[in-house]
PDB file of C-alpha atoms in Angstrom:
ATOM      1  CA  MET A1324      13.906  11.954-120.637  1.00 55.00           C
ATOM      2  CA  PRO A1325      14.797  13.542-117.360  1.00 58.00           C
ATOM      3  CA  ASP A1326      14.480  11.304-114.060  1.00 69.00           C
ATOM      4  CA  ASN A1327      12.244  14.205-112.499  1.00 72.00           C
ATOM      5  CA  THR A1328      10.236  14.171-115.408  1.00 69.00           C
ATOM      6  CA  VAL A1329       9.263  10.701-115.266  1.00 63.00           C
ATOM      7  CA  ARG A1330       8.916  10.687-111.590  1.00 70.00           C
ATOM      8  CA  ALA A1331       6.370  13.602-111.274  1.00 68.00           C
ATOM      9  CA  ALA A1332       4.576  12.022-114.366  1.00 67.00           C
ATOM     10  CA  TYR A1333       3.904   8.288-112.420  1.00 69.00           C
ATOM     11  CA  THR A1334       3.467  10.535-108.923  1.00 70.00           C
ATOM     12  CA  ALA A1335       0.380  12.023-110.851  1.00 70.00           C
ATOM     13  CA  VAL A1336      -1.185   8.676-111.157  1.00 61.00           C
ATOM     14  CA  ASN A1337       0.500   6.305-108.992  1.00 65.00           C
ATOM     15  CA  GLN A1338      -2.778   4.872-107.419  1.00 76.00           C
ATOM     16  CA  LEU A1339      -4.465   3.950-110.958  1.00 66.00           C
ATOM     17  CA  TYR A1340      -0.951   2.614-112.021  1.00 61.00           C
ATOM     18  CA  ILE A1341      -1.076   0.573-108.819  1.00 66.00           C
ATOM     19  CA  ASP A1342      -4.823  -0.356-108.892  1.00 66.00           C
ATOM     20  CA  LEU A1343      -4.131  -1.401-112.548  1.00 64.00           C
ATOM     21  CA  PHE A1344      -0.773  -2.831-112.418  1.00 64.00           C
ATOM     22  CA  GLY A1345       0.146  -3.934-108.915  1.00 56.00           C
ATOM     23  CA  SER A1346      -0.469  -7.130-108.180  1.00 59.00           C
ATOM     24  CA  PRO A1347       1.078 -10.241-109.423  1.00 64.00           C
ATOM     25  CA  THR A1348      -2.052 -11.342-110.659  1.00 64.00           C
ATOM     26  CA  ASP A1349      -2.147  -8.717-113.317  1.00 64.00           C
ATOM     27  CA  LEU A1350       0.930 -10.258-115.139  1.00 73.00           C
ATOM     28  CA  ASP A1351       0.661 -11.894-118.722  1.00 81.00           C
ATOM     29  CA  PRO A1352       1.882 -15.516-117.933  1.00 87.00           C
ATOM     30  CA  ALA A1353       3.765 -15.938-120.679  1.00 89.00           C
ATOM     31  CA  TYR A1354       5.850 -13.154-119.604  1.00 89.00           C
ATOM     32  CA  THR A1355       6.146 -14.354-116.130  1.00 93.00           C
ATOM     33  CA  THR A1356       7.070 -18.061-117.667  1.00 95.00           C
ATOM     34  CA  PHE A1357       9.909 -15.663-119.953  1.00 96.00           C
ATOM     35  CA  ILE A1358      11.278 -13.771-116.969  1.00 96.00           C
ATOM     36  CA  LEU A1359      11.628 -17.090-114.675  1.00 97.00           C
ATOM     37  CA  ARG A1360      13.429 -19.175-117.550  1.00 97.00           C
ATOM     38  CA  HIS A1361      16.270 -16.611-117.959  1.00 97.00           C
ATOM     39  CA  LEU A1362      16.521 -15.169-114.141  1.00 98.00           C
ATOM     40  CA  THR A1363      17.082 -18.180-112.552  1.00 97.00           C
ATOM     41  CA  GLU A1364      19.787 -17.243-109.601  1.00 96.00           C
ATOM     42  CA  GLY A1365      20.383 -14.137-107.416  1.00 95.00           C
ATOM     43  CA  PRO A1366      20.988 -11.346-106.845  1.00 98.00           C
ATOM     44  CA  VAL A1367      18.601  -9.689-109.159  1.00 98.00           C
ATOM     45  CA  LEU A1368      18.062  -6.349-109.716  1.00 98.00           C
ATOM     46  CA  ASP A1369      14.372  -5.328-110.774  1.00 98.00           C
ATOM     47  CA  LEU A1370      14.524  -1.945-111.866  1.00 97.00           C
ATOM     48  CA  GLY A1371      12.164   0.203-112.420  1.00 94.00           C
ATOM     49  CA  CYS A1372       9.714  -2.127-110.493  1.00 94.00           C
ATOM     50  CA  GLY A1373       7.117  -0.244-109.942  1.00 90.00           C
ATOM     51  CA  PRO A1374       4.597  -1.537-107.283  1.00 91.00           C
ATOM     52  CA  GLY A1375       6.830  -4.331-106.541  1.00 93.00           C
ATOM     53  CA  HIS A1376       4.859  -7.237-108.384  1.00 90.00           C
ATOM     54  CA  PHE A1377       7.590  -8.740-110.457  1.00 93.00           C
ATOM     55  CA  THR A1378      10.386  -8.521-107.376  1.00 96.00           C
ATOM     56  CA  LYS A1379       7.492 -10.625-105.670  1.00 95.00           C
ATOM     57  CA  VAL A1380       7.145 -12.933-108.190  1.00 95.00           C
ATOM     58  CA  LEU A1381      11.058 -13.436-108.438  1.00 97.00           C
ATOM     59  CA  THR A1382      11.259 -13.635-104.654  1.00 97.00           C
ATOM     60  CA  ASP A1383       8.775 -16.198-104.380  1.00 96.00           C
ATOM     61  CA  ALA A1384      10.874 -18.155-106.669  1.00 97.00           C
ATOM     62  CA  GLY A1385      13.815 -18.390-104.520  1.00 97.00           C
ATOM     63  CA  ILE A1386      15.597 -15.828-106.334  1.00 98.00           C
ATOM     64  CA  PRO A1387      16.509 -13.024-104.315  1.00 98.00           C
ATOM     65  CA  THR A1388      15.783  -9.499-105.765  1.00 98.00           C
ATOM     66  CA  THR A1389      16.109  -6.070-105.160  1.00 98.00           C
ATOM     67  CA  GLY A1390      13.299  -3.520-106.364  1.00 97.00           C
ATOM     68  CA  ILE A1391      14.393  -0.196-107.264  1.00 97.00           C
ATOM     69  CA  ASP A1392      11.799   2.815-108.114  1.00 95.00           C
ATOM     70  CA  LEU A1393      12.370   6.295-108.852  1.00 91.00           C
ATOM     71  CA  VAL A1394       8.497   6.949-107.424  1.00 90.00           C
ATOM     72  CA  PRO A1395       8.573   7.201-103.567  1.00 92.00           C
ATOM     73  CA  GLU A1396       4.635   6.206-103.845  1.00 89.00           C
ATOM     74  CA  PHE A1397       5.457   2.911-105.425  1.00 89.00           C
ATOM     75  CA  ILE A1398       8.281   2.206-103.006  1.00 95.00           C
ATOM     76  CA  THR A1399       6.053   2.801-100.186  1.00 94.00           C
ATOM     77  CA  HIS A1400       3.410   0.586-101.579  1.00 92.00           C
ATOM     78  CA  ALA A1401       5.519  -1.900-102.290  1.00 93.00           C
ATOM     79  CA  ARG A1402       7.398  -2.016 -99.088  1.00 96.00           C
ATOM     80  CA  THR A1403       3.898  -2.229 -97.293  1.00 95.00           C
ATOM     81  CA  THR A1404       2.526  -4.524 -99.073  1.00 93.00           C
ATOM     82  CA  TYR A1405       5.684  -6.926 -99.272  1.00 95.00           C
ATOM     83  CA  PRO A1406       7.236  -6.125 -96.109  1.00 96.00           C
ATOM     84  CA  THR A1407       9.843  -8.916 -96.106  1.00 96.00           C
ATOM     85  CA  LEU A1408      10.983  -7.898 -99.373  1.00 97.00           C
ATOM     86  CA  ASP A1409      13.956  -5.233-100.349  1.00 97.00           C
ATOM     87  CA  PHE A1410      13.093  -2.278-102.153  1.00 98.00           C
ATOM     88  CA  GLU A1411      15.261   1.182-102.601  1.00 96.00           C
ATOM     89  CA  LEU A1412      14.133   4.438-103.507  1.00 95.00           C
ATOM     90  CA  GLY A1413      16.528   5.446-106.697  1.00 94.00           C
ATOM     91  CA  SER A1414      17.658   5.800-110.692  1.00 93.00           C
ATOM     92  CA  PHE A1415      19.000   3.011-112.520  1.00 91.00           C
ATOM     93  CA  ARG A1416      21.114   5.766-114.499  1.00 92.00           C
ATOM     94  CA  THR A1417      23.755   5.212-111.948  1.00 92.00           C
ATOM     95  CA  LEU A1418      23.483   1.915-109.659  1.00 96.00           C
ATOM     96  CA  ASN A1419      24.782   1.728-106.168  1.00 93.00           C
ATOM     97  CA  THR A1420      26.262  -1.720-106.539  1.00 96.00           C
ATOM     98  CA  PRO A1421      29.588  -2.900-107.270  1.00 97.00           C
ATOM     99  CA  PRO A1422      31.307  -4.000-110.424  1.00 97.00           C
ATOM    100  CA  GLU A1423      30.140  -7.413-111.355  1.00 98.00           C
ATOM    101  CA  SER A1424      28.404  -8.571-108.555  1.00 98.00           C
ATOM    102  CA  ILE A1425      24.682  -8.982-109.524  1.00 98.00           C
ATOM    103  CA  ALA A1426      23.402 -12.305-111.532  1.00 98.00           C
ATOM    104  CA  GLY A1427      20.506 -10.594-113.239  1.00 98.00           C
ATOM    105  CA  ILE A1428      18.535  -7.203-114.159  1.00 98.00           C
ATOM    106  CA  LEU A1429      15.092  -6.982-114.790  1.00 98.00           C
ATOM    107  CA  ALA A1430      14.478  -3.805-116.530  1.00 97.00           C
ATOM    108  CA  TRP A1431      10.540  -4.592-117.201  1.00 93.00           C
ATOM    109  CA  PHE A1432       9.151  -1.666-119.789  1.00 91.00           C
ATOM    110  CA  SER A1433      11.283   0.352-117.379  1.00 92.00           C
ATOM    111  CA  LEU A1434      13.395   1.872-120.094  1.00 94.00           C
ATOM    112  CA  ILE A1435      10.380   2.846-122.480  1.00 89.00           C
ATOM    113  CA  HIS A1436      10.855   6.786-121.586  1.00 88.00           C
ATOM    114  CA  ILE A1437      14.631   7.148-122.045  1.00 92.00           C
ATOM    115  CA  PRO A1438      15.667   8.811-125.376  1.00 92.00           C
ATOM    116  CA  PRO A1439      17.348   6.629-127.909  1.00 93.00           C
ATOM    117  CA  PRO A1440      20.510   8.610-127.244  1.00 95.00           C
ATOM    118  CA  GLU A1441      20.644   7.987-123.645  1.00 94.00           C
ATOM    119  CA  LEU A1442      20.173   4.367-123.578  1.00 96.00           C
ATOM    120  CA  PRO A1443      23.605   3.237-124.483  1.00 97.00           C
ATOM    121  CA  THR A1444      24.936   4.776-121.014  1.00 97.00           C
ATOM    122  CA  ILE A1445      22.284   3.303-119.201  1.00 96.00           C
ATOM    123  CA  LEU A1446      23.051  -0.285-120.930  1.00 97.00           C
ATOM    124  CA  THR A1447      26.509   0.053-120.080  1.00 97.00           C
ATOM    125  CA  GLU A1448      25.802   0.628-116.600  1.00 97.00           C
ATOM    126  CA  PHE A1449      23.958  -2.527-116.246  1.00 98.00           C
ATOM    127  CA  HIS A1450      26.794  -4.246-117.993  1.00 98.00           C
ATOM    128  CA  ARG A1451      28.997  -2.950-115.472  1.00 97.00           C
ATOM    129  CA  VAL A1452      27.209  -4.252-112.093  1.00 98.00           C
ATOM    130  CA  LEU A1453      26.567  -7.661-114.144  1.00 98.00           C
ATOM    131  CA  ARG A1454      28.272 -10.830-113.758  1.00 98.00           C
ATOM    132  CA  PRO A1455      29.904 -12.113-116.853  1.00 97.00           C
ATOM    133  CA  GLY A1456      27.419 -14.252-118.213  1.00 97.00           C
ATOM    134  CA  GLY A1457      24.708 -12.588-116.085  1.00 98.00           C
ATOM    135  CA  ALA A1458      20.980 -12.046-117.756  1.00 98.00           C
ATOM    136  CA  LEU A1459      19.680  -8.801-118.595  1.00 98.00           C
ATOM    137  CA  VAL A1460      15.649  -9.211-119.533  1.00 98.00           C
ATOM    138  CA  LEU A1461      13.686  -6.294-121.000  1.00 97.00           C
ATOM    139  CA  GLY A1462      10.070  -5.744-121.746  1.00 95.00           C
ATOM    140  CA  PHE A1463       9.318  -3.035-124.372  1.00 94.00           C
ATOM    141  CA  PHE A1464       7.509  -1.529-127.078  1.00 87.00           C
ATOM    142  CA  ASP A1465       8.422  -3.534-130.198  1.00 91.00           C
ATOM    143  CA  ALA A1466       7.917  -1.154-133.180  1.00 88.00           C
ATOM    144  CA  GLU A1467       7.690  -2.137-137.289  1.00 85.00           C
ATOM    145  CA  ASN A1468      10.393  -0.455-139.198  1.00 87.00           C
ATOM    146  CA  GLU A1469      11.814   2.166-136.743  1.00 91.00           C
ATOM    147  CA  VAL A1470      12.794   3.899-133.392  1.00 91.00           C
ATOM    148  CA  GLU A1471       9.785   6.372-132.644  1.00 89.00           C
ATOM    149  CA  MET A1472       8.414   8.340-129.441  1.00 78.00           C
ATOM    150  CA  PHE A1473       4.226   8.037-129.007  1.00 74.00           C
ATOM    151  CA  PRO A1474       2.107   9.412-126.343  1.00 64.00           C
ATOM    152  CA  HIS A1475       2.099   7.027-123.721  1.00 66.00           C
ATOM    153  CA  LYS A1476      -0.679   7.385-121.261  1.00 63.00           C
ATOM    154  CA  VAL A1477       1.659   8.363-118.436  1.00 59.00           C
ATOM    155  CA  THR A1478       4.470  10.348-120.260  1.00 65.00           C
ATOM    156  CA  ASN A1479       5.882  10.106-123.913  1.00 76.00           C
ATOM    157  CA  ALA A1480       7.633   6.789-124.689  1.00 85.00           C
ATOM    158  CA  TYR A1481       9.740   5.124-127.558  1.00 90.00           C
ATOM    159  CA  ARG A1482       9.511   1.834-129.064  1.00 90.00           C
ATOM    160  CA  TRP A1483      11.747  -0.067-131.165  1.00 92.00           C
ATOM    161  CA  PRO A1484      12.065  -2.306-133.752  1.00 94.00           C
ATOM    162  CA  ILE A1485      13.386  -5.411-131.884  1.00 94.00           C
ATOM    163  CA  ASN A1486      16.464  -5.761-134.330  1.00 94.00           C
ATOM    164  CA  ASN A1487      17.539  -2.134-133.879  1.00 95.00           C
ATOM    165  CA  LEU A1488      17.780  -2.867-129.962  1.00 96.00           C
ATOM    166  CA  ILE A1489      19.634  -6.161-130.004  1.00 96.00           C
ATOM    167  CA  THR A1490      22.126  -4.386-132.174  1.00 96.00           C
ATOM    168  CA  LEU A1491      22.404  -1.599-129.516  1.00 97.00           C
ATOM    169  CA  LEU A1492      22.467  -4.506-126.993  1.00 97.00           C
ATOM    170  CA  GLN A1493      25.383  -6.022-128.676  1.00 97.00           C
ATOM    171  CA  THR A1494      27.396  -2.966-129.213  1.00 97.00           C
ATOM    172  CA  THR A1495      27.228  -2.741-125.404  1.00 97.00           C
ATOM    173  CA  GLY A1496      28.270  -6.307-124.447  1.00 97.00           C
ATOM    174  CA  PHE A1497      25.075  -8.323-124.778  1.00 98.00           C
ATOM    175  CA  THR A1498      24.150 -11.308-126.631  1.00 98.00           C
ATOM    176  CA  GLU A1499      21.036 -12.325-127.288  1.00 97.00           C
ATOM    177  CA  LEU A1500      19.409 -15.448-125.594  1.00 97.00           C
ATOM    178  CA  ASP A1501      15.894 -15.692-126.091  1.00 97.00           C
ATOM    179  CA  ARG A1502      12.813 -13.375-127.562  1.00 95.00           C
ATOM    180  CA  LEU A1503       8.813 -13.047-127.440  1.00 92.00           C
ATOM    181  CA  GLN A1504       7.015 -10.607-129.471  1.00 87.00           C
ATOM    182  CA  HIS A1505       3.326 -10.100-129.100  1.00 80.00           C
ATOM    183  CA  PRO A1506       1.461  -8.218-132.177  1.00 75.00           C
ATOM    184  CA  ALA A1507      -0.810  -5.508-131.530  1.00 69.00           C
ATOM    185  CA  THR A1508      -4.657  -5.787-130.858  1.00 72.00           C
ATOM    186  CA  ALA A1509      -7.646  -3.976-130.467  1.00 64.00           C
ATOM    187  CA  THR A1510      -6.546  -2.995-127.070  1.00 64.00           C
ATOM    188  CA  THR A1511      -2.913  -3.361-126.697  1.00 70.00           C
ATOM    189  CA  ARG A1512       0.450  -2.084-128.689  1.00 71.00           C
ATOM    190  CA  ARG A1513       2.974  -4.187-130.434  1.00 79.00           C
ATOM    191  CA  HIS A1514       5.215  -5.499-127.680  1.00 82.00           C
ATOM    192  CA  ALA A1515       7.973  -7.632-126.855  1.00 92.00           C
ATOM    193  CA  ALA A1516      10.615  -9.171-124.549  1.00 95.00           C
ATOM    194  CA  LEU A1517      14.477  -9.947-124.790  1.00 97.00           C
ATOM    195  CA  ALA A1518      16.617 -11.916-122.783  1.00 98.00           C
ATOM    196  CA  CYS A1519      20.314 -11.558-123.462  1.00 98.00           C
ATOM    197  CA  ALA A1520      23.925 -12.314-121.406  1.00 98.00           C
ATOM    198  CA  ARG A1521      26.197 -10.355-120.457  1.00 98.00           C
ATOM    199  CA  ARG A1522      29.429 -10.785-122.426  1.00 95.00           C
ATOM    200  CA  GLU A1523      32.758 -10.548-120.755  1.00 83.00           C
TER     201      GLU A1523
END
């Protein structure tokens, strides 16, 4: 999905999104623990950082982190709420970052709107900027049997069977380190997290 489509969709609901998800206190403790277990040193890029809540968590843990997002309203909110933290307006499709200069990347549910054929190019860009051995942590919607599009509340999104996504990550230069899966409930979809290391 083009960046301008995603930007427009989140701009339209930015205040509702901030109200619902914009604070570190809104985060699932299991996921916070998972992320901090694998992103242990900086610099880290929080790609698709939204209102900046995970950028805040990582920075408070002593990990130098820069949050990057497409949506101007999210970056304005993040800079206002966390004025001592680093935030940039931009796209993770083309990172303004030298090769092998980043220790870790967090892409927390920020790849869900990327059509499957476009994802390898984005993962290759992540591989370019990560140091050998650098950590990539992903949050995403988990599927049972096949990659499929579904009507996300903001704009159309994709869910991936975890093993399909791991196969794609392997082909773009990553090795799985850890995973965390949550089944669907009455109020939430199946979702999961993956931690991977960049191969040389």
